[in-house]
Coordinates of C-alpha atoms and ligand atoms in Angstrom, one line a residue:
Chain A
X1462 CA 18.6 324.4 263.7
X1463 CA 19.3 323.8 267.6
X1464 CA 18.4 326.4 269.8
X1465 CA 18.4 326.2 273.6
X1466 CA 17.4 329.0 275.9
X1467 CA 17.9 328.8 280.1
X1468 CA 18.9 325.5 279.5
X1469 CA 20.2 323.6 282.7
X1470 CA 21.2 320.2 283.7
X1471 CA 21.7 319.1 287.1
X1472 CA 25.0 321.1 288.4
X1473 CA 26.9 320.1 284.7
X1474 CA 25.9 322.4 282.1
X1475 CA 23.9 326.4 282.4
X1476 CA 23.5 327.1 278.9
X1477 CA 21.5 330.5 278.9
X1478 CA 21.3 330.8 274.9
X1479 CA 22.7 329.0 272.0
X1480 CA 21.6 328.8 268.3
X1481 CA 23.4 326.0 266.4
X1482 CA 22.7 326.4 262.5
X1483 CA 21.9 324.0 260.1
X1484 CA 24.0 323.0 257.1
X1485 CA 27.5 324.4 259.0
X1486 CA 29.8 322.6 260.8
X1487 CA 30.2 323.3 264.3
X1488 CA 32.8 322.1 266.6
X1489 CA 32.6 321.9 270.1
X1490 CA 35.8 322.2 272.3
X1491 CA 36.6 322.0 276.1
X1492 CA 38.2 321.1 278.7
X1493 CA 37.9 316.6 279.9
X1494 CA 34.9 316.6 281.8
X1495 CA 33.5 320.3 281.1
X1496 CA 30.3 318.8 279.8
X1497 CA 30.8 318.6 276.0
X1498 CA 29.5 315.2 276.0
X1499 CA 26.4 316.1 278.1
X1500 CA 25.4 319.2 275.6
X1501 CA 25.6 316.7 272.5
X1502 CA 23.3 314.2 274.6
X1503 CA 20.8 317.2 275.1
X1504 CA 20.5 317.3 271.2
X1505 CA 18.8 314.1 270.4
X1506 CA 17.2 313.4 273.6
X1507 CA 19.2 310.9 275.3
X1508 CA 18.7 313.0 278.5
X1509 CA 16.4 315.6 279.1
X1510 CA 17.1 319.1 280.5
X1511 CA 15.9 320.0 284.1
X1512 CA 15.0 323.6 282.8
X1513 CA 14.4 325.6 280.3
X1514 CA 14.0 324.6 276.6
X1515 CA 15.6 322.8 273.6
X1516 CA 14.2 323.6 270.0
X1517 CA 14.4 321.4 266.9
X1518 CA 13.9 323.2 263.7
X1519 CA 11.3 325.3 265.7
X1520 CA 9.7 322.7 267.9
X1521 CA 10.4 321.5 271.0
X1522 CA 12.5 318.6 271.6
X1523 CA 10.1 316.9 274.0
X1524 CA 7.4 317.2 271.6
X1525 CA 9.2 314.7 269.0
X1526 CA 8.9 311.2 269.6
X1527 CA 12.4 310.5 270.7
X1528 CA 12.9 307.4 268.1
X1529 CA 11.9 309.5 265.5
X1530 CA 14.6 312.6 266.5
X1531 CA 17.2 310.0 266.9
X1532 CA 16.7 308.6 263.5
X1533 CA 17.4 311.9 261.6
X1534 CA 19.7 313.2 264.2
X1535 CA 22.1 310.7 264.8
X1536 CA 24.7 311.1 267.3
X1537 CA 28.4 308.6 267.5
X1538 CA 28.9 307.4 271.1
X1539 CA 32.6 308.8 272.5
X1540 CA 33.3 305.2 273.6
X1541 CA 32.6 303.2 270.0
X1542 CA 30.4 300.4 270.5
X1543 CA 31.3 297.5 268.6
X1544 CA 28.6 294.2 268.4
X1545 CA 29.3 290.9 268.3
X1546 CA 29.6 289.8 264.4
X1547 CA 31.9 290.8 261.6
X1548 CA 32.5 294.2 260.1
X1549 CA 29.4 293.8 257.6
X1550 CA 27.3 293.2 260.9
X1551 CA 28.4 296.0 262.5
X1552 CA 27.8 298.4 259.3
X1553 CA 24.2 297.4 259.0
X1554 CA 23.2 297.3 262.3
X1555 CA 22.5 301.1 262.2
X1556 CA 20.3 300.6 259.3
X1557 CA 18.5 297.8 261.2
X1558 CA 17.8 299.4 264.4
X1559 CA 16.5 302.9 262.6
X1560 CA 14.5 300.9 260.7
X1561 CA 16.2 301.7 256.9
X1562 CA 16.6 299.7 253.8
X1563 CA 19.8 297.4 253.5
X1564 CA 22.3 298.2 250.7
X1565 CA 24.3 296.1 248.6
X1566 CA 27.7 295.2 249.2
X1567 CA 29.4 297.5 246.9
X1568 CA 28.4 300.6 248.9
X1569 CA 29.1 299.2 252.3
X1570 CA 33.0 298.5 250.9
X1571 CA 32.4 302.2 249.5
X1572 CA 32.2 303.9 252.8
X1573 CA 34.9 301.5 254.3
X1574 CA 37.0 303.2 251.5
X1575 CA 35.6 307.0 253.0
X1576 CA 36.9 306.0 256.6
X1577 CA 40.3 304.2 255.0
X1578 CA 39.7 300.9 257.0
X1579 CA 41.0 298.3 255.0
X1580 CA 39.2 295.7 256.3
X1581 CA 36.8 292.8 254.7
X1582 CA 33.8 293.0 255.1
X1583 CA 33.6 289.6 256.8
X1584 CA 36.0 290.0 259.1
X1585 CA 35.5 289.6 263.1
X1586 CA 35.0 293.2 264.1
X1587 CA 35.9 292.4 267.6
X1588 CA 39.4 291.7 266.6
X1589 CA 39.7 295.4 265.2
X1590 CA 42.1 297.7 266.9
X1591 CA 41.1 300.9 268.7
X1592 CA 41.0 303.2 265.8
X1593 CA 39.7 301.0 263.6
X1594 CA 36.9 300.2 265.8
X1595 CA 36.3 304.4 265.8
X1596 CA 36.3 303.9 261.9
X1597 CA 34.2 301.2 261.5
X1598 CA 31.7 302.6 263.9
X1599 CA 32.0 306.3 261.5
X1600 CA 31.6 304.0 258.5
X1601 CA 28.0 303.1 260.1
X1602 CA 27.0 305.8 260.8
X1603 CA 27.6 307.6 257.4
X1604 CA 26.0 304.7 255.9
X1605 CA 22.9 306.0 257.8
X1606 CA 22.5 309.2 255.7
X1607 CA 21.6 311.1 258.7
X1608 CA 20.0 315.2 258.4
X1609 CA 21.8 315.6 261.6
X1610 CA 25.4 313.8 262.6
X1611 CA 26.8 314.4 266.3
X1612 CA 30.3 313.0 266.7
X1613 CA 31.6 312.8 270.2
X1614 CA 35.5 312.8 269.3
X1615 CA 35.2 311.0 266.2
X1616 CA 38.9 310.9 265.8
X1617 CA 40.3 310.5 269.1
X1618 CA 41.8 306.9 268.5
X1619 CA 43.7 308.3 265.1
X1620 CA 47.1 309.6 264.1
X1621 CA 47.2 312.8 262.6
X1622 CA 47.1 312.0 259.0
X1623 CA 44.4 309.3 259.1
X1624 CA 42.5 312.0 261.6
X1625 CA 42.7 314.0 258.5
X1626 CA 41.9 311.9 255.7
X1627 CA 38.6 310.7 257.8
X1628 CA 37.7 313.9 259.2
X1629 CA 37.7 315.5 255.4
X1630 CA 35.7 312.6 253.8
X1631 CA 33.3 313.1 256.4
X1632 CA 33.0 316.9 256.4
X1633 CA 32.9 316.2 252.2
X1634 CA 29.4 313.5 252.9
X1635 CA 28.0 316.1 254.7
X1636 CA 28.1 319.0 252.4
X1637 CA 27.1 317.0 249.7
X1638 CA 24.0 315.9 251.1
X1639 CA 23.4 319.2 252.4
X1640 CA 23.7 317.9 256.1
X1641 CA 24.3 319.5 259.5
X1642 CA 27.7 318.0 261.4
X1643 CA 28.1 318.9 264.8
X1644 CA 31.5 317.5 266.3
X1645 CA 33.2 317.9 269.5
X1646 CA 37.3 317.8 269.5
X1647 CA 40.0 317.8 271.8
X1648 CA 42.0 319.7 269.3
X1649 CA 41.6 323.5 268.7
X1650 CA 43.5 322.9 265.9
X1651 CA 41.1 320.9 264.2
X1652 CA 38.1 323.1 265.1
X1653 CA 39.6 326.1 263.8
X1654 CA 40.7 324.6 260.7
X1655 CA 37.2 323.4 259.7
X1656 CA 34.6 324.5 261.8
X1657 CA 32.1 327.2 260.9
X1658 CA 31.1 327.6 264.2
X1659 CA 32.9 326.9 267.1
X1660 CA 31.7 326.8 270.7
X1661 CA 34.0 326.5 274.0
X1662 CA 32.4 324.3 276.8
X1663 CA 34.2 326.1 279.9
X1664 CA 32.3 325.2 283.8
X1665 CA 29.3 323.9 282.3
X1666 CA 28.9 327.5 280.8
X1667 CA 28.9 328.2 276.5
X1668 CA 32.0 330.6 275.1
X1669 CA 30.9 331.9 271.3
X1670 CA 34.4 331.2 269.4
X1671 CA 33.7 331.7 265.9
X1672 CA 30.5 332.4 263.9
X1673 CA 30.9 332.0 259.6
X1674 CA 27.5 332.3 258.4
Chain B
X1292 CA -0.2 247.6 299.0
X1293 CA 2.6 247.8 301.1
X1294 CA 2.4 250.6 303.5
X1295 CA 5.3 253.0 304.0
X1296 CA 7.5 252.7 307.6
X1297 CA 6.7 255.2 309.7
X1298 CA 10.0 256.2 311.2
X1299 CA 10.6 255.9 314.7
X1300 CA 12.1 259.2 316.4
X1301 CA 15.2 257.0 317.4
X1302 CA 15.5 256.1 313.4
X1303 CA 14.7 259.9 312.3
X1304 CA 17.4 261.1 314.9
X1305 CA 19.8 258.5 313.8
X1306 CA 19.9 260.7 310.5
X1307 CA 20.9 264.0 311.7
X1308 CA 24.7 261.4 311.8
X1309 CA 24.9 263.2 308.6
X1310 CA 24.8 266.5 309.9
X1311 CA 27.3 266.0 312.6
X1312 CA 30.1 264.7 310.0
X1313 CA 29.2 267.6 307.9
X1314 CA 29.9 269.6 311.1
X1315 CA 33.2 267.9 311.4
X1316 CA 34.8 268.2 308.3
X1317 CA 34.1 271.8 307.8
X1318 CA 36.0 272.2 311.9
X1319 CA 38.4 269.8 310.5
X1320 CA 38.8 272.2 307.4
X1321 CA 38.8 275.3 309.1
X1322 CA 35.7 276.4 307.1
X1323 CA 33.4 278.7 309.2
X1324 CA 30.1 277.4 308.0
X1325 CA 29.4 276.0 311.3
X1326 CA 26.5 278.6 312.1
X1327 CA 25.0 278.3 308.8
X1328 CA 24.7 274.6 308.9
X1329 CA 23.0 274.3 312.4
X1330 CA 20.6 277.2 311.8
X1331 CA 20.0 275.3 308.2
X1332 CA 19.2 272.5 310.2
X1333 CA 17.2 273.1 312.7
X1334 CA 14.9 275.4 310.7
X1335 CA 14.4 273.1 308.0
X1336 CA 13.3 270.4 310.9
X1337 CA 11.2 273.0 312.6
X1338 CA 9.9 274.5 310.0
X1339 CA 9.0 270.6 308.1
X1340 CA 7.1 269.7 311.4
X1341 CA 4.9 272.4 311.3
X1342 CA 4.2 272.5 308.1
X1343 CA 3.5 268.4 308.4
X1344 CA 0.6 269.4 311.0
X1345 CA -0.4 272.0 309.3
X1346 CA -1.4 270.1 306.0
X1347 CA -2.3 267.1 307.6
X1348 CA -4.6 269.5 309.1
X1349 CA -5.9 271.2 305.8
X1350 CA -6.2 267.8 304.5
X1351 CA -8.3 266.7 306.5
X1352 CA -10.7 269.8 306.7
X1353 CA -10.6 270.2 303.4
X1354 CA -12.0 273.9 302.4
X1355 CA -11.4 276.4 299.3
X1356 CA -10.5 279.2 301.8
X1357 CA -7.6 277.4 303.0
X1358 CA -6.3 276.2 300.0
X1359 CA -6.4 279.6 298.8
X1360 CA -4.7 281.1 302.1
X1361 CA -1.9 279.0 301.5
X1362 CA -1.8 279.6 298.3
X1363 CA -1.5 283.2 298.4
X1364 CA 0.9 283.0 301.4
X1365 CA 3.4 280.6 298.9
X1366 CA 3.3 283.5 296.7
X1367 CA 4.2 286.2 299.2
X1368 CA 7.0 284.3 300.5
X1369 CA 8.2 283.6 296.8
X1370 CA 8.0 287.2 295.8
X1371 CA 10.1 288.4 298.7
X1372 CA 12.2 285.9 298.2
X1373 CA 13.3 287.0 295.2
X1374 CA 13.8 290.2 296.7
X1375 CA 16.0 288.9 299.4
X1376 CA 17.9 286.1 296.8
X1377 CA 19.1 288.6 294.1
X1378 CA 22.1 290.1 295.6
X1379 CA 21.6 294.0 293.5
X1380 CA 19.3 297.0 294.2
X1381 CA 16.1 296.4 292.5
X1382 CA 14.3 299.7 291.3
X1383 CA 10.5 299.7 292.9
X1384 CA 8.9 299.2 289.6
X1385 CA 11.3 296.0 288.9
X1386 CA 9.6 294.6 292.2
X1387 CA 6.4 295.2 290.9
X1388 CA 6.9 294.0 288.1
X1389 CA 8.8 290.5 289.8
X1390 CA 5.6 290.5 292.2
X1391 CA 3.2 290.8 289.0
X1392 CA 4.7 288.4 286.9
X1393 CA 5.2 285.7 289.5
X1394 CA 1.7 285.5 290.6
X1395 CA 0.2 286.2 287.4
X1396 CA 2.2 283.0 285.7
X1397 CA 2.2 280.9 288.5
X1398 CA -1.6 281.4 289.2
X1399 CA -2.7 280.7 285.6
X1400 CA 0.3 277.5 285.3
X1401 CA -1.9 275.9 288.4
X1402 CA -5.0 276.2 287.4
X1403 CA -5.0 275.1 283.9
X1404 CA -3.0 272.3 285.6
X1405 CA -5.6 271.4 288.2
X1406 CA -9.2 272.1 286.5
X1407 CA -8.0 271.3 282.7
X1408 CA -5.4 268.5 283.6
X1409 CA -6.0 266.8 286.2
X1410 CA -9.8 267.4 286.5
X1411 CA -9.8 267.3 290.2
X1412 CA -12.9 267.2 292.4
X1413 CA -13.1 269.6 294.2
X1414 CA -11.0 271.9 292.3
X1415 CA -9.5 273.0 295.9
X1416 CA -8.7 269.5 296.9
X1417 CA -5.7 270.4 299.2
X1418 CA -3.6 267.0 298.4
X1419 CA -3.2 268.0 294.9
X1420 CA -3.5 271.5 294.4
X1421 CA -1.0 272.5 297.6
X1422 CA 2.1 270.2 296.3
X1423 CA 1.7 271.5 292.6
X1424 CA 0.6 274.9 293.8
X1425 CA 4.6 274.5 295.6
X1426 CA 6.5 273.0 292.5
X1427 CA 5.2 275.9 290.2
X1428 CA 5.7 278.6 292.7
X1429 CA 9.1 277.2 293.5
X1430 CA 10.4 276.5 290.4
X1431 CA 9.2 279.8 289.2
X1432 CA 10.7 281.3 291.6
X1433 CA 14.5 280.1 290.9
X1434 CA 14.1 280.9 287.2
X1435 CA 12.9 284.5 288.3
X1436 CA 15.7 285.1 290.5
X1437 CA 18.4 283.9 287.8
X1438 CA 16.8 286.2 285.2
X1439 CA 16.5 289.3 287.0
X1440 CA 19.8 288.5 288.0
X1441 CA 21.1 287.9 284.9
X1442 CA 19.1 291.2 283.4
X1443 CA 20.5 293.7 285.6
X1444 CA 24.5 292.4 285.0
X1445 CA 23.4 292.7 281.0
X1446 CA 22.2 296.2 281.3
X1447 CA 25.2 297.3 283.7
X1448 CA 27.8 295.5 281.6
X1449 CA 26.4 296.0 278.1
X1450 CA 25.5 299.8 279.0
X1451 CA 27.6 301.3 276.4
X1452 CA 25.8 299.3 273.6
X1453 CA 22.0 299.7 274.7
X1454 CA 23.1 303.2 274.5
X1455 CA 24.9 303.6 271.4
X1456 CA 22.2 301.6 270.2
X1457 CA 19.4 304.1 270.6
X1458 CA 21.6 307.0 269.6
X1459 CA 21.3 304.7 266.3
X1460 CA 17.6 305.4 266.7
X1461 CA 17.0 301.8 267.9
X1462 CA 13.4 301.5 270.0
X1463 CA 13.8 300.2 273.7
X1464 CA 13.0 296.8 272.6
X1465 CA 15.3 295.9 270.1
X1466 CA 18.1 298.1 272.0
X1467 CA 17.9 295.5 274.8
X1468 CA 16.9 292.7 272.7
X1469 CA 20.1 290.4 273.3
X1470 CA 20.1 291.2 276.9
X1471 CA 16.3 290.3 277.2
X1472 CA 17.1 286.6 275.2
X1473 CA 19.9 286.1 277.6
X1474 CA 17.9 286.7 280.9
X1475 CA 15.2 284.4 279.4
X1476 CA 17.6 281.6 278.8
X1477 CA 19.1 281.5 282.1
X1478 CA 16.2 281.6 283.9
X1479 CA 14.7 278.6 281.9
X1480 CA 18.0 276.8 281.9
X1481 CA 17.9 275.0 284.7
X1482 CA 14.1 274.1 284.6
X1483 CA 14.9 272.1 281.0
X1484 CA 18.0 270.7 281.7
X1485 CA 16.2 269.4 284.7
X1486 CA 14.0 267.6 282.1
X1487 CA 16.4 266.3 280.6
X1488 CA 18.6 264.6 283.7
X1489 CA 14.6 263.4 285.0
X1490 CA 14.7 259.3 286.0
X1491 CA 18.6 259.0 285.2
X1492 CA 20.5 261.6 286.7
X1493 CA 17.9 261.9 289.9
X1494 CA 14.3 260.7 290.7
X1495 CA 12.2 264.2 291.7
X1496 CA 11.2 264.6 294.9
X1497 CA 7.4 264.1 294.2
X1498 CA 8.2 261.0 292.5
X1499 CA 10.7 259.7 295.2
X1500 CA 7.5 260.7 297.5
X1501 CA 5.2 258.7 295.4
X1502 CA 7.1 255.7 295.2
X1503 CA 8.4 255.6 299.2
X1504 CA 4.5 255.7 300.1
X1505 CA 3.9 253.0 298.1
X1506 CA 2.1 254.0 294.6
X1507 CA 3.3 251.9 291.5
X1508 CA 6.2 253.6 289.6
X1509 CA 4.1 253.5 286.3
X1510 CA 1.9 256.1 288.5
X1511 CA 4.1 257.8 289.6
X1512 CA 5.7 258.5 286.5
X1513 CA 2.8 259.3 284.7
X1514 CA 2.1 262.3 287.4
X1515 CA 6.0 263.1 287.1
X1516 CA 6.0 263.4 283.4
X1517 CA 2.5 265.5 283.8
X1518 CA 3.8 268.1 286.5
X1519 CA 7.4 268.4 284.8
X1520 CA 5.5 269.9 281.6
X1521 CA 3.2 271.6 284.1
X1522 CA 6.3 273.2 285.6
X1523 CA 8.0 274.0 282.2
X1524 CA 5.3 275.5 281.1
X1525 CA 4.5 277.7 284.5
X1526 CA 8.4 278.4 284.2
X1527 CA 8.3 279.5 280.8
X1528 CA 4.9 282.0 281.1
X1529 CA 5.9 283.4 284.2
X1530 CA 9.7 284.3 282.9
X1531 CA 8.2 285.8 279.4
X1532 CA 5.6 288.1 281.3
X1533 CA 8.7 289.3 283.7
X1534 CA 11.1 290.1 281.0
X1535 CA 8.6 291.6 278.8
X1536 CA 7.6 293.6 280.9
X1537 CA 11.1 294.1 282.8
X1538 CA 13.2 295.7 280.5
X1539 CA 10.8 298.6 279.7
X1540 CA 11.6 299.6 283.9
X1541 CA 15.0 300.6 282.5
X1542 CA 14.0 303.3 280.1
X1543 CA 11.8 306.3 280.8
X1544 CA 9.3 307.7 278.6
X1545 CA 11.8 309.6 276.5
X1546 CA 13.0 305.9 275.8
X1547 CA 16.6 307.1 277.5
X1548 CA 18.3 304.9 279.8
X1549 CA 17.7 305.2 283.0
X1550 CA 21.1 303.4 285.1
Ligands
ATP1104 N1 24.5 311.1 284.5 C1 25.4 311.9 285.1 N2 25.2 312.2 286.4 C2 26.0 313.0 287.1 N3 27.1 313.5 286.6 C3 27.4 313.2 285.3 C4 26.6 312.4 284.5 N4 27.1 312.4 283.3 C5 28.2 313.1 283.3 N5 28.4 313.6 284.5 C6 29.5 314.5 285.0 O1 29.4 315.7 284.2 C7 30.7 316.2 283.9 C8 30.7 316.4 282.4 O2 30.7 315.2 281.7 P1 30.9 315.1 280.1 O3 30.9 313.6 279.8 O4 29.8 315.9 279.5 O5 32.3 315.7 279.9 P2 33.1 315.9 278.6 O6 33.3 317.3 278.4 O7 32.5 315.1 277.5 O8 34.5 315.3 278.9 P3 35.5 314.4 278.1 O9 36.2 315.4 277.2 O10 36.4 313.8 279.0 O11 34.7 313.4 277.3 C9 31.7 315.2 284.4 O12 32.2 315.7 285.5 C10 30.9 313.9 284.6 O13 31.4 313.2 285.7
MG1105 MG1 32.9 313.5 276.5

């Protein structure tokens, strides 16, 4: 689905080739500031390499309108952004800035349920705590239906049981709509228990860990 | 109609008292602002005189040429200005875009104001174009300074959700939509709450002006209420064509951030 060749990006990353497949789960692993982060920003254009060249399903990156890429692959933010407004805001702001049709109720309190944040929907959402923030901001972002999800350390805020429970409704979505998921994690653990494909981010350069086709 | 006093030198000097307690309660206070307020001083006085032979000059040799000149040198010193007032880094196509949309608003404010308000012949008369030309421009250029101002800290603070928000997919515009409304606000602020203080709170300078030199108040007024709408309006135009076309500086044409 992804495939970059000679890929560079200022001193960070010096990817020479990488095919991420469509329809798997990969999981990208690494050392704090190895340049995880940067290689899932590559993916849906929020900065652009300084050489070499990203495909898309065939087609280069840079010949997608960026809005458009962002829209079908949607990528989670390491640091969860909350807006002002309560928890229903926040769920439906995805859909409003890609543009989407609003649901009813009864599906947003749906994918609360799929996240386990038992929360009203009209509650402030800036009074959430830190994982519940992550959650909610998951919740959105499945709402979105995406082709393409990239989650930068969607559970990093959990415990280990709730990181569970989420991570397993989400990987669950994703097969049944026949989607891609591409997740970085800071535990090995987690990427080998789930991931199809695994990647190591080591010195800005790509380490092959596992390949299930 | 009575005629204004013409101060004597000995009255004028009599005033700069006020200066010299100022001086002594910031010694007295220990506050070193001593510099600042002689420097303040004496340029303001310098710079008043010459600009009071200068227009008595263009006033009386009335010409389109000089009115423009002037004019066009109001603007330049407002744009850098700016520059000089707004205490961050400003990208090059921020100040062109400052530069663009303060002469552009301004420029349009005062002459609808002169040819489709005021209906003055000439249309370069010096006596009313320069002192509008100077409320616009200056006015203007405060509400600039508080929005660019006010931009930049909403794209450094709020950097996180601008960008989360285009991960969503978002387009530039509404990514940067709350920090755009924000900017406009504080830039206008000041400009409408001075509306709303107008004849209670303080009488405007032109007004005060007005009045001292011995038009009726009624007149006066009538010309205050004109020019404040004049100004609100300049105000208004010039901030929407600068944050319009401000926020766009902070993406590139991938529509990624670019702080
Ligand atoms: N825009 C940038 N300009 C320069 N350096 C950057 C930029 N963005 C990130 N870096 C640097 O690149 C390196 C990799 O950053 P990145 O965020 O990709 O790390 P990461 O693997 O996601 O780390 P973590 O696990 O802590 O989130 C870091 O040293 C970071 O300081
Ligand atoms: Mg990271």
């Amino acid at each position: 689905m992804f495939s970059l060749k000679g890929v560079k990006y200022k001193d960070i990353l010096d990817i020479n080739e990488l095919h991420i497949p469509g329809e798997k789960i990969t999981c990208i692993i690494g050392e704090s500031g190895s340049g995880k982060t940067t290689l899932l920003k590559l993916l849906n254009n929020m900065i652009s390499c300084d050489e070499g060249i990203i495909l898309f399903k065939g087609q280069s990156l840079y010949d997608i309108n960026p809005i458009e890429l962002r829209r079908k692959v949607i990528m989670l933010n390491q640091n969860p952004a909350i807006f002002s407004g309560t928890v229903k805001d926040n769920l439906l702001i995805g859909l409003r800035f890609a543009e989407k049709s609003i649901p009813d109720d009864s599906k947003l309190i749906n994918v609360l349920h799929q996240v386990y944040l038992k929360k009203r929907l009209e509650e402030d959402a800036e009074i959430l705590s830190g994982g519940e923030k992550q959650r909610l901001t998951l919740a959105r972002i499945l709402l979105m239906e995406p082709e393409v999800l990239l989650l930068d350390e969607p559970s990093s805020a959990l415990d280990q049981n709730t990181e569970k429970e989420v991570i397993e409704q989400i990987i669950k979505d994703v097969k049944a709509r026949q989607a891609a998921l591409i997740m970085i994690t800071h535990s090995r653990l987690l990427a080998e228990k789930y991931g199809d494909f695994i990647i190591e981010v080591k010195n800005g350069q790509i380490f092959l860990i596992r390949e299930r086709r | 109609m009575e005629k204004i006093i013409d101060l004597t030198l000995i009255q004028l000097a009599s005033a700069y008292i006020f200066v010299v307690i100022l001086l002594v309660i910031v010694k007295i206070k220990g506050i070193a602002r001593e510099k600042e307020i002689l420097i303040g001083s004496i340029r303001m006085t310098l710079q008043l005189i010459l600009v009071g032979y200068l227009l008595s000059y263009v006033f009386e040799n009335s010409n389109p040429f000089y009115t423009l000149f002037i004019i066009a040198v109001m603007e330049v010193f407002a744009v850098f200005n700016i520059y000089k007032r707004v205490k961050k880094e400003l990208s090059l196509k921020l100040k062109k875009v400052i530069a663009f949309s303060i002469v552009v608003g301004t420029l349009v404010g005062q002459f609808y104001f002169v040819l489709v308000v005021l209906r003055i012949s000439p249309w370069f008369e010096p006596r009313y174009f320069i002192p509008i030309a100077g409320m616009m421009i200056g006015n203007s250029m405060t509400g600039i300074s508080l929005g660019v101002e006010r931009l930049l800290d909403g794209f450094i603070s709020k950097k996180n959700l601008v960008e989360s928000a285009l991960m969503l997919g978002a387009t530039p515009q509404v990514a940067s939509r709350d920090i755009v409304n924000s900017s406009f606000d504080a830039a206008i602020l000041p400009t409408i709450n001075s509306m709303v203080g107008m004849g209670i709170v303080f009488l405007p300078g032109m007004m005060t002006g007005q009045i001292l030199s011995g038009i009726s108040p009624l007149i006066a007024v009538e010309y205050q209420i004109a020019i404040m709408l004049g100004i609100v309006g300049c105000v208004s135009l010039t901030v929407f064509v600068f944050v319009q076309m401000a926020y766009k500086t902070f993406f590139n044409k991938y529509c990624q951030l670019n702080i």
